[in-house]
Short mmCIF file of C-alpha atoms and ligand atoms in Angstrom, two decimals:
data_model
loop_
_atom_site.label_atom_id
_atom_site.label_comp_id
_atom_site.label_asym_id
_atom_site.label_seq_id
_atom_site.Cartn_x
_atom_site.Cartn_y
_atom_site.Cartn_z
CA UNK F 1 -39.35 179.92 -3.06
CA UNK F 2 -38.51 177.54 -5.91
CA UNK F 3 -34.87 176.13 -5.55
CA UNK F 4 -33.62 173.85 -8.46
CA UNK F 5 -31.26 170.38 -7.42
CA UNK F 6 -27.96 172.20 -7.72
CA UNK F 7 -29.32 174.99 -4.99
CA UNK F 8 -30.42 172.65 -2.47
CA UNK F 9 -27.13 170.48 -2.76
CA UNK F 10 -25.37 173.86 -1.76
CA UNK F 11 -27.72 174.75 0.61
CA UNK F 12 -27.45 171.49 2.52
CA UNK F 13 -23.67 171.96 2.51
CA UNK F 14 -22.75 169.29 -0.07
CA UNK F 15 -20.36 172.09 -1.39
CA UNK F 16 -18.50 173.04 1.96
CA UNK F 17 -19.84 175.72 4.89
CA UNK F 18 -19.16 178.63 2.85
CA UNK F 19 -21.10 178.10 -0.14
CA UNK F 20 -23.97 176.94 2.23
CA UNK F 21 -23.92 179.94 4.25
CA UNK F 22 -24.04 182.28 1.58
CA UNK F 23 -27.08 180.44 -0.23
CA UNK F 24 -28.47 180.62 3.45
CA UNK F 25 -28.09 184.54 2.84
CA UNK F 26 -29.88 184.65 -0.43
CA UNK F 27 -33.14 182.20 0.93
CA UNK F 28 -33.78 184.15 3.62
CA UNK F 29 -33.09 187.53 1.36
CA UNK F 30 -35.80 185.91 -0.93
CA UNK F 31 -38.08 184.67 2.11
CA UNK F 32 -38.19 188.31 3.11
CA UNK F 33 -39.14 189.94 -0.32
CA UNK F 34 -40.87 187.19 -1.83
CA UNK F 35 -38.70 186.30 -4.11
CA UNK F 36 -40.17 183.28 -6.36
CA UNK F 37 -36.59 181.51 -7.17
CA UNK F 38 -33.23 182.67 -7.84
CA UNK F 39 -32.14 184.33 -11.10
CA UNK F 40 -28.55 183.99 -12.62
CA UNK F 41 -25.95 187.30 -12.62
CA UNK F 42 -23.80 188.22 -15.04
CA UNK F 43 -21.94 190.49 -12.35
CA UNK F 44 -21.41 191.41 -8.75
CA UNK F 45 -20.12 194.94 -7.26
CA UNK F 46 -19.60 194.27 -3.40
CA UNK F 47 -19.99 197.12 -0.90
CA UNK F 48 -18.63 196.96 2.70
CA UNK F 49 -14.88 197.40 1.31
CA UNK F 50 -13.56 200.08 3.34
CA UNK F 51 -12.46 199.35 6.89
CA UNK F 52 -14.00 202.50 8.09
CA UNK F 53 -17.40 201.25 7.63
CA UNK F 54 -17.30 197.77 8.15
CA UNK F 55 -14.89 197.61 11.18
CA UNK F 56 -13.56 194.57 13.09
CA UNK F 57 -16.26 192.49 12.76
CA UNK F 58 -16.71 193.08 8.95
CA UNK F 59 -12.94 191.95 8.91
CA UNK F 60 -13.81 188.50 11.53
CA UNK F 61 -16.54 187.59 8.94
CA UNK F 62 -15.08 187.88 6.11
CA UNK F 63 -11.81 186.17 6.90
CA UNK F 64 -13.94 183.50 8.00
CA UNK F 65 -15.05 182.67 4.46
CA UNK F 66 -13.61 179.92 2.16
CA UNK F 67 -13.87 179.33 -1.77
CA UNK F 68 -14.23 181.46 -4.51
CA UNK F 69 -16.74 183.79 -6.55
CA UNK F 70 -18.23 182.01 -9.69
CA UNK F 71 -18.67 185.16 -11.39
CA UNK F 72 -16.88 188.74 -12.60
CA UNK F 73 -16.77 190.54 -8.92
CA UNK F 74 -15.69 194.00 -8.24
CA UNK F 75 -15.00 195.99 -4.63
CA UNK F 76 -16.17 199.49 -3.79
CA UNK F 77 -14.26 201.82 -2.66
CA UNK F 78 -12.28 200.91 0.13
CA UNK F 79 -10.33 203.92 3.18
CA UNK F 80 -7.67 204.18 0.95
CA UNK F 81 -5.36 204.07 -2.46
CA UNK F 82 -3.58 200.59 -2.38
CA UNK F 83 -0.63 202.29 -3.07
CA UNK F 84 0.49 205.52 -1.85
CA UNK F 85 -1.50 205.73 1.53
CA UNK F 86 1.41 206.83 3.67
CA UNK F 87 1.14 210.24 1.88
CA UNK F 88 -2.41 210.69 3.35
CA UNK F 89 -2.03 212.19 6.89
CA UNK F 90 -5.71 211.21 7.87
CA UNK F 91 -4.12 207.56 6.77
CA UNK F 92 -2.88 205.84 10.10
CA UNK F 93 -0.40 202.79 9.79
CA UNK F 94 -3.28 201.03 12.10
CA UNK F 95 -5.94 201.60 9.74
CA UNK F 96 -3.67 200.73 6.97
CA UNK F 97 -2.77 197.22 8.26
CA UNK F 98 -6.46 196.46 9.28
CA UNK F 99 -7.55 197.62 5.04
CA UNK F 100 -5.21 195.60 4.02
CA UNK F 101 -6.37 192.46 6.03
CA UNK F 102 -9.73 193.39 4.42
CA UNK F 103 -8.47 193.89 0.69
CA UNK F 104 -6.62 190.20 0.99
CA UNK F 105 -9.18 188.79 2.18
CA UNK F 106 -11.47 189.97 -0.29
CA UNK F 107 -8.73 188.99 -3.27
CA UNK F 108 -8.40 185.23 -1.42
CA UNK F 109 -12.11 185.14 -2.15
CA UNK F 110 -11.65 185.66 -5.95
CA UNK F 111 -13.18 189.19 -5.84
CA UNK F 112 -10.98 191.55 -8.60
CA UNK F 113 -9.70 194.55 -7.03
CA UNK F 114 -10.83 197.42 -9.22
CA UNK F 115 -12.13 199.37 -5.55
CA UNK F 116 -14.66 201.54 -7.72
CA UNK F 117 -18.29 202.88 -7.40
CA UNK F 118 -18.33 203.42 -11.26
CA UNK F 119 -17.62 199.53 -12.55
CA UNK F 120 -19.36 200.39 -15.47
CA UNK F 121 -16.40 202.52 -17.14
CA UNK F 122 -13.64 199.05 -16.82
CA UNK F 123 -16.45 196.02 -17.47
CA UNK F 124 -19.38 195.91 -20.18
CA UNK F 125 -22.79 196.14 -18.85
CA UNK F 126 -25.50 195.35 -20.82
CA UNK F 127 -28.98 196.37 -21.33
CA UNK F 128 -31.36 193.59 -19.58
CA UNK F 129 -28.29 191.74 -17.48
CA UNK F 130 -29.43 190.52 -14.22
CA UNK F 131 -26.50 191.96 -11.51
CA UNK F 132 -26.34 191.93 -7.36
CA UNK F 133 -24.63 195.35 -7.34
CA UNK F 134 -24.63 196.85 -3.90
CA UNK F 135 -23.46 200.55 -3.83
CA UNK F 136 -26.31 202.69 -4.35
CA UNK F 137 -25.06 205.50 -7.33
CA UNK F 138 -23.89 201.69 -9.07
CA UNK F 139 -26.78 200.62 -8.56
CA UNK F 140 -28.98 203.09 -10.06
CA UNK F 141 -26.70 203.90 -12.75
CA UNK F 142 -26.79 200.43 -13.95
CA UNK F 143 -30.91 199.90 -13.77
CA UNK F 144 -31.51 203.68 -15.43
CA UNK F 145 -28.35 204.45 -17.72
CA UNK F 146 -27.88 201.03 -18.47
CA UNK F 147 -31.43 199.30 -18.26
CA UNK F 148 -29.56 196.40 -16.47
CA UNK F 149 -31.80 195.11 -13.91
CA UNK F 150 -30.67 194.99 -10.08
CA UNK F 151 -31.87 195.64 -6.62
CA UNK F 152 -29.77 197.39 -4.13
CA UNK F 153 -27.76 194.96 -2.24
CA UNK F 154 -26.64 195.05 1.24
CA UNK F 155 -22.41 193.78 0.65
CA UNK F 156 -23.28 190.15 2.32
CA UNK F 157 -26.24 189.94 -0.01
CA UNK F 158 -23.93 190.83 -3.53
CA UNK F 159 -21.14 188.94 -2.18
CA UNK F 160 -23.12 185.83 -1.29
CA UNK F 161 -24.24 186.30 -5.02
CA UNK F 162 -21.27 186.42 -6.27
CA UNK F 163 -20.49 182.78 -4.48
CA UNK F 164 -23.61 181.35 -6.35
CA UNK F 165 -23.65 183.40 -9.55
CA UNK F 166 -27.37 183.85 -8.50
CA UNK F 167 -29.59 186.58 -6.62
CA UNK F 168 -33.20 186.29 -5.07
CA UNK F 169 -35.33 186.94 -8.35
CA UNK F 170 -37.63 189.93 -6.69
CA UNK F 171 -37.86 194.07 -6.95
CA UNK F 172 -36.39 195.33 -10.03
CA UNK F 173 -35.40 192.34 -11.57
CA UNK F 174 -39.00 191.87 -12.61
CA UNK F 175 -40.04 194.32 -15.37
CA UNK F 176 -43.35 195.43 -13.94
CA UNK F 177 -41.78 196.37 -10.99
CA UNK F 178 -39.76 199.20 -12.81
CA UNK F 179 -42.39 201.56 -13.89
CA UNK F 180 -42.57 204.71 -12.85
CA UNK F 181 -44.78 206.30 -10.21
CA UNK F 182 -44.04 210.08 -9.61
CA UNK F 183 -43.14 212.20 -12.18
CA UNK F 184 -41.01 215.48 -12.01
CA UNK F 185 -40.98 218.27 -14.42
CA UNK F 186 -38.20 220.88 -14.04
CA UNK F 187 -38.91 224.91 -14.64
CA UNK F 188 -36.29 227.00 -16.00
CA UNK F 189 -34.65 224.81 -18.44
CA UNK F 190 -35.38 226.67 -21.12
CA UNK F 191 -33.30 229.63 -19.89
CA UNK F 192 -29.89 228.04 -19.53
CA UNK F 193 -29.00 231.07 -17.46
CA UNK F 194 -30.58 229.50 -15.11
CA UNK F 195 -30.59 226.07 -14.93
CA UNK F 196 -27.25 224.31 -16.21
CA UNK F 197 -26.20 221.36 -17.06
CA UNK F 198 -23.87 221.84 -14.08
CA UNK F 199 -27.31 221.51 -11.80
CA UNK F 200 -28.35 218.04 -12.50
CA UNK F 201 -27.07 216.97 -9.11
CA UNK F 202 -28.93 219.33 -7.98
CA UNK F 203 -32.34 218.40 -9.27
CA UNK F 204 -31.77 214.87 -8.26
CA UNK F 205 -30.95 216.04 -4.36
CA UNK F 206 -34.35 217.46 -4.68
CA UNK F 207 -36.41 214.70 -6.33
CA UNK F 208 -34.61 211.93 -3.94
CA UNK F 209 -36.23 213.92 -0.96
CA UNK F 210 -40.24 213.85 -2.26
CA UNK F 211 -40.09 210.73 -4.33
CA UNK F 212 -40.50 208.36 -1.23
CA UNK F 213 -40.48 204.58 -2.58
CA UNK F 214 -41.99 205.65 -5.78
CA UNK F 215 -39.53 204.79 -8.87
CA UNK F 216 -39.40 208.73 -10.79
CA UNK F 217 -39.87 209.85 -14.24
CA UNK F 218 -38.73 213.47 -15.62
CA UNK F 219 -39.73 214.65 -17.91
CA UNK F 220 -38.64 218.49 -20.33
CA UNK F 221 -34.58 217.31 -19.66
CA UNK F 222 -32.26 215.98 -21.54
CA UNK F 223 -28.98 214.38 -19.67
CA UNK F 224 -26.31 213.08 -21.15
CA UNK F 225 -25.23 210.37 -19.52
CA UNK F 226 -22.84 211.63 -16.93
CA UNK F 227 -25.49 214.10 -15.51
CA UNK F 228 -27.46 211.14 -15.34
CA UNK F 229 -25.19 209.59 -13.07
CA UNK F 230 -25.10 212.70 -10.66
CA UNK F 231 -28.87 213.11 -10.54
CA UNK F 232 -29.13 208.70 -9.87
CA UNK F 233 -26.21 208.92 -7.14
CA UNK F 234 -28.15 212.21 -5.71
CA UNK F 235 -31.05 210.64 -5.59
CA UNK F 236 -29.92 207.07 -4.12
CA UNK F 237 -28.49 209.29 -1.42
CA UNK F 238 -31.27 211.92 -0.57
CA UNK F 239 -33.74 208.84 -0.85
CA UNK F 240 -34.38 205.54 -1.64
CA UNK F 241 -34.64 205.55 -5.30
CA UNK F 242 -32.75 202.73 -7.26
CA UNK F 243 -34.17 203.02 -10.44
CA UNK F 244 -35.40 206.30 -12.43
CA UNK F 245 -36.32 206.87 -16.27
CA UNK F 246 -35.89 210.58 -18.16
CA UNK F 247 -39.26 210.78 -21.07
CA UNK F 248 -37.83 208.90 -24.33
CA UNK F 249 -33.81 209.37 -22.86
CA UNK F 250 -33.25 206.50 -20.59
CA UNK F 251 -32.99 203.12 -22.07
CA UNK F 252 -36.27 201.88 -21.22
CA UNK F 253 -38.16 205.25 -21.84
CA UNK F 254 -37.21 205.01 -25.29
CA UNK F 255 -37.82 201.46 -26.01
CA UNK F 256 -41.30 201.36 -24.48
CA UNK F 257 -44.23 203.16 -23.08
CA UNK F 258 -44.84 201.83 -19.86
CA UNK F 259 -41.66 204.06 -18.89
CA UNK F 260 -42.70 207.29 -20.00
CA UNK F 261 -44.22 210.26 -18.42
CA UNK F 262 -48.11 209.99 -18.41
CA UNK F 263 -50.15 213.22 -17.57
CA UNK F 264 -52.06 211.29 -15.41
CA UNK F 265 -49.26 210.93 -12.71
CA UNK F 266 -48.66 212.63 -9.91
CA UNK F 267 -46.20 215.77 -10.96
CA UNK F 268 -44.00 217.74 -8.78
CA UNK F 269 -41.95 220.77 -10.09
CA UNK F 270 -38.67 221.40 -9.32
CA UNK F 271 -37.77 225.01 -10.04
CA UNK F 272 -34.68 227.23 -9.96
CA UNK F 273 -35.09 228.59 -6.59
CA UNK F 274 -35.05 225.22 -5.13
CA UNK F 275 -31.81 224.29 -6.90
CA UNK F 276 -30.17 227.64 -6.48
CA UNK F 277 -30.82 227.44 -2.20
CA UNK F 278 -28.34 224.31 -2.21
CA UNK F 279 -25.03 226.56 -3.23
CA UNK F 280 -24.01 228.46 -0.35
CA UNK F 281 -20.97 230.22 -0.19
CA UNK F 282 -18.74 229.29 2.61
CA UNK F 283 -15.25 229.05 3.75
CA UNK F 284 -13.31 225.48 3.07
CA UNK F 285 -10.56 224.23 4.31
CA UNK F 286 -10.63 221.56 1.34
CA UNK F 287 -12.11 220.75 -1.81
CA UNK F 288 -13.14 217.18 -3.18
CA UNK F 289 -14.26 215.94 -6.92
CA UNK F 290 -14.98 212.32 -7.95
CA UNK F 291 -18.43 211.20 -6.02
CA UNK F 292 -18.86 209.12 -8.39
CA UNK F 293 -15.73 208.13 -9.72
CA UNK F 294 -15.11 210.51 -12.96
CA UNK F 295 -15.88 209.90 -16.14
CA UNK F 296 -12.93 209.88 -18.46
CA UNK F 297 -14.87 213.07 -20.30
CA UNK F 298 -15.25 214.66 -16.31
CA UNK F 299 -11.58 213.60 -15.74
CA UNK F 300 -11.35 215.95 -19.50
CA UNK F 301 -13.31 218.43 -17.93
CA UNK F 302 -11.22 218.86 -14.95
CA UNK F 303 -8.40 218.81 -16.98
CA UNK F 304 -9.82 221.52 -19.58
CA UNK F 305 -10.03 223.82 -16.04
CA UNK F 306 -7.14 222.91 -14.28
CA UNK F 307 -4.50 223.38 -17.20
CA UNK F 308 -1.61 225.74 -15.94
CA UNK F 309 -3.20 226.70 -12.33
CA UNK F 310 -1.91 225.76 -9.05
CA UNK F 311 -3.84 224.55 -6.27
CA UNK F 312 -3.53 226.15 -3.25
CA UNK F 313 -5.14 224.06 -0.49
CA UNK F 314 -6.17 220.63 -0.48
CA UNK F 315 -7.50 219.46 -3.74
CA UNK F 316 -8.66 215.81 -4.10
CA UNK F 317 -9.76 214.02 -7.34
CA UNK F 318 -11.08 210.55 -6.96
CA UNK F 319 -11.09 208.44 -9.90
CA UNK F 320 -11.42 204.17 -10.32
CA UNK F 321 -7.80 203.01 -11.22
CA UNK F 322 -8.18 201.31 -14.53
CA UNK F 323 -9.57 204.90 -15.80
CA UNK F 324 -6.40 206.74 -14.55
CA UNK F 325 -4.53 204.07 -16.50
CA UNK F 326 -6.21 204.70 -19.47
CA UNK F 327 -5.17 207.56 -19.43
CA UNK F 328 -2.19 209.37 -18.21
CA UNK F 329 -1.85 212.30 -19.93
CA UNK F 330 -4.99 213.58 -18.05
CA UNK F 331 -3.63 212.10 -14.61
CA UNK F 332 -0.25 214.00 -15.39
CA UNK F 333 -2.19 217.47 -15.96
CA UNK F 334 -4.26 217.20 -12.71
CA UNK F 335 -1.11 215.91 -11.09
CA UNK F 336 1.07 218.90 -12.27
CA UNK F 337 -1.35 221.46 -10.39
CA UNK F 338 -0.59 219.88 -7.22
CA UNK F 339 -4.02 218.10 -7.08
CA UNK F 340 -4.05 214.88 -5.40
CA UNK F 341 -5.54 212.34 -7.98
CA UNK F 342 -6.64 209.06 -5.54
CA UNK F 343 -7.86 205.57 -7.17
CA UNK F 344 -9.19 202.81 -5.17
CA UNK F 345 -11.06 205.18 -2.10
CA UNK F 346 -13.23 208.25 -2.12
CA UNK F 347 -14.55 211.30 -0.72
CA UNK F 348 -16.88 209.44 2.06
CA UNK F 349 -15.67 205.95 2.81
CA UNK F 350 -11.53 206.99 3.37
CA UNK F 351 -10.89 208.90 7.06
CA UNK F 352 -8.36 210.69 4.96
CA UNK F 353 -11.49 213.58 4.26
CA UNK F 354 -12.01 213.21 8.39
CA UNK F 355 -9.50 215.89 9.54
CA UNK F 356 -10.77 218.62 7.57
CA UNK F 357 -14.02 220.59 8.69
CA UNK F 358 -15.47 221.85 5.90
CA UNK F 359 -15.58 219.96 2.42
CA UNK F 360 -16.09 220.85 -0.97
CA UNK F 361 -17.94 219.26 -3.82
CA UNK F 362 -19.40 219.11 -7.02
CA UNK F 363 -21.49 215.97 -5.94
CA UNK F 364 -24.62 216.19 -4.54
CA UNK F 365 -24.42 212.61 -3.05
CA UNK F 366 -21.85 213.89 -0.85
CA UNK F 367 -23.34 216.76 -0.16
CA UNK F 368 -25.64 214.84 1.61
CA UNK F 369 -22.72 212.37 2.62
CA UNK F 370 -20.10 214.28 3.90
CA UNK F 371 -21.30 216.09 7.14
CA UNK F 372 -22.45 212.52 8.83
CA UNK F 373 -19.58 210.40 7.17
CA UNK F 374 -16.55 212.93 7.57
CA UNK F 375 -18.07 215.30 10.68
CA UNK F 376 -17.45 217.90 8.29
CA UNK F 377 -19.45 220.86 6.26
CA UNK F 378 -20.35 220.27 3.12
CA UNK F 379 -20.30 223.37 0.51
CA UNK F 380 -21.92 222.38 -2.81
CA UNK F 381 -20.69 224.13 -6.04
CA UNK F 382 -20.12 223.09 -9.86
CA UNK F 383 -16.69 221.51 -10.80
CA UNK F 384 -15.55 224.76 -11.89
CA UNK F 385 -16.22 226.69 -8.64
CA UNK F 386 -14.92 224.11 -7.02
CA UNK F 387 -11.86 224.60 -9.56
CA UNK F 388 -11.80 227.76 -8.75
CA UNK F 389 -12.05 227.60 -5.16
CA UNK F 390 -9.12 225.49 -5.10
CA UNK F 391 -6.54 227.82 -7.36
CA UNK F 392 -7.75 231.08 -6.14
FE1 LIG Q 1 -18.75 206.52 -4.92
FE2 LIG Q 1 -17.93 207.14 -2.53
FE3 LIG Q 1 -19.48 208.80 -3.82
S1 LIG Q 1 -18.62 205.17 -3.20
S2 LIG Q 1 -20.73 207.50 -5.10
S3 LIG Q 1 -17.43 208.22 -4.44
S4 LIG Q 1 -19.65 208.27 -1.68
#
């Protein structure tokens, strides 16, 4: 693996221990996937933010690290709002105190504090940028909606990135890694009382299951780009995929052929009884929207729905803070129904969602999420249902 001067100055410590140990994270990352040198990155999203997943010694390591990131860096979610958290009765003042630790430590390090799985709505990202983003729905968001280019990132890999403003140069940075390799055509779109645009989440639960490592094409859809962020974060969570095209509607399908459907692939088709098997109908004790972050038109959505109801159990809306900001009058409206609208944390990563024992969602990334990360049941319905599920 080809390092230039600069990177073996760092890596024999001429720049202090930190900045060596974190280029001693990205050789051995590169060792291990073959990586042929290191490529620079116009952004890093670190993962490993909440103290509920990374624990004590997340905490030890991290507050041993000096220095600061060379390049725009951005947390994921973390257990809880930075503000506000003593309103959250799954929020102890234990777990508070140990977040924070892990939030200033993080800051100290130069990383920004938007705590967001959706940095795409507060920071440009552009077509072809080389990133070390680490949270999975990011992640394939930003390589299929965007036609950035990034692997997914363990949170030392992106945050040792972030130190050197470089990643290993291997996976889907390199353009004939991205094409596709399974292609999925779904039945029933042509009778919308069947298949919705509400079900996109759906379809990508499915296709995350039976694509395996291959990166997927679909083809006969057309997403806009919000329902292609539920069917990438339902995918990344059902399976491995960090990277899918839609026939001439992703960025890279409709720029060139090598990422379109070709009737010589393998084809699997999804169909509506598949789709319509994942909504069962069962009691909740709570109900959860925002996995990912909303959209400023899904925050419009909800707002559209939730207009002069009441909620009448447990009603949580998770949305990055800058997009709240930017836009009150919708965080008033979902307010006003007695909704609780949370930046900074989510549905999966904050223990607040831990005392309740059955969940539900309009995401089918935590459909799959919720019963191993909260101990709870999942029930899987559109944002309306889950609307109305909540007021009823
Ligand atoms: Fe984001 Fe948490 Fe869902 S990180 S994608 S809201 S599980």
């Amino acid at each position: 693996m080809y390092l230039d001067t600069e990177d073996e100055k760092i890596l024999e410590g001429e720049y202090g221990e930190t900045p060596r140990k974190m280029m001693e994270i990205l050789v051995a990352l590169g060792k291990v996937f073959g990586a042929d040198g290191l490529i620079p990155i116009s952004s890093a999203q670190v993962s490993g933010a909440s103290y509920k997943t990374i624990g004590r010694w997340g905490l030890e390591w991290l507050s041993s690290l000096k220095g600061r990131v060379v390049v725009p860096s951005v947390l994921n979610p973390i257990g809880m709002p930075r503000d506000g958290w003593q309103s959250m009765a799954g929020i102890t003042p234990e777990f508070a105190e140990r977040q924070n630790e892990v939030i200033e430590a993080y800051h100290r390090l130069g990383v920004k504090l938007e705590c967001t799985c959706t940095p795409y709505y507060l920071r440009n990202t552009e077509y072809g940028d080389h990133l070390a983003w680490s949270e999975s729905s990011a992640v394939c968001y930003a390589n299929s909606v965007i036609g950035a280019r990034t692997n997914r990132e363990g949170g030392p890999g992106a945050l040792a990135a972030a130190f050197i403003g470089k990643t290993p140069n291997y996976g889907l940075h390199i353009v004939k890694n991205r094409m596709p390799g399974i292609a999925f055509d779904v039945e029933g779109w042509d009778d919308g009382r069947v298949i919705r645009g509400d079900h996109y989440g759906a379809i990508g639960y499915i296709a995350g299951k039976l694509a395996g490592t291959k990166i997927p094409v679909f083809k006969n859809i057309r997403p806009n780009r919000d329902q292609l962020k539920a069917m990438g974060a339902a995918m990344a969570a059902t399976g491995s995929v960090a990277l899918f095209h839609v026939d001439r509607i992703t960025p890279e399908s409709r720029v060139r052929e090598m990422f379109r459907y070709d009737p010589g692939m393998e084809t699997i088709t999804i169909g509506p009884e598949e789709i319509n098997g994942l909504y069962e109908n069962i009691d909740v004790e709570a109900v959860a929207v925002g996995c990912p972050h909303l959209s400023p038109d899904e925050m419009a959505r909800l707002v559209a729905l939730l207009e002069g109801k009441n909620v009448l159990k447990p009603f949580y809306v998770f949305v990055a803070r800058g997009v709240i900001n930017a836009h009150p009058e919708y965080a008033e409206i979902i307010r006003r129904s007695g909704a609780i609208l949370v930046p900074d944390t989510c549905m999966v990563v904050s223990p607040e969602m831990d005392r309740f024992s059955s969940i539900m969602v309009d995401s089918a990334k935590a459909l799959a999420y919720v019963p191993n990360m909260c101990g709870a049941v999942a029930r899987f319905g559109t944002m309306k249902e889950c609307v109305d599920e909540a007021t009823r």
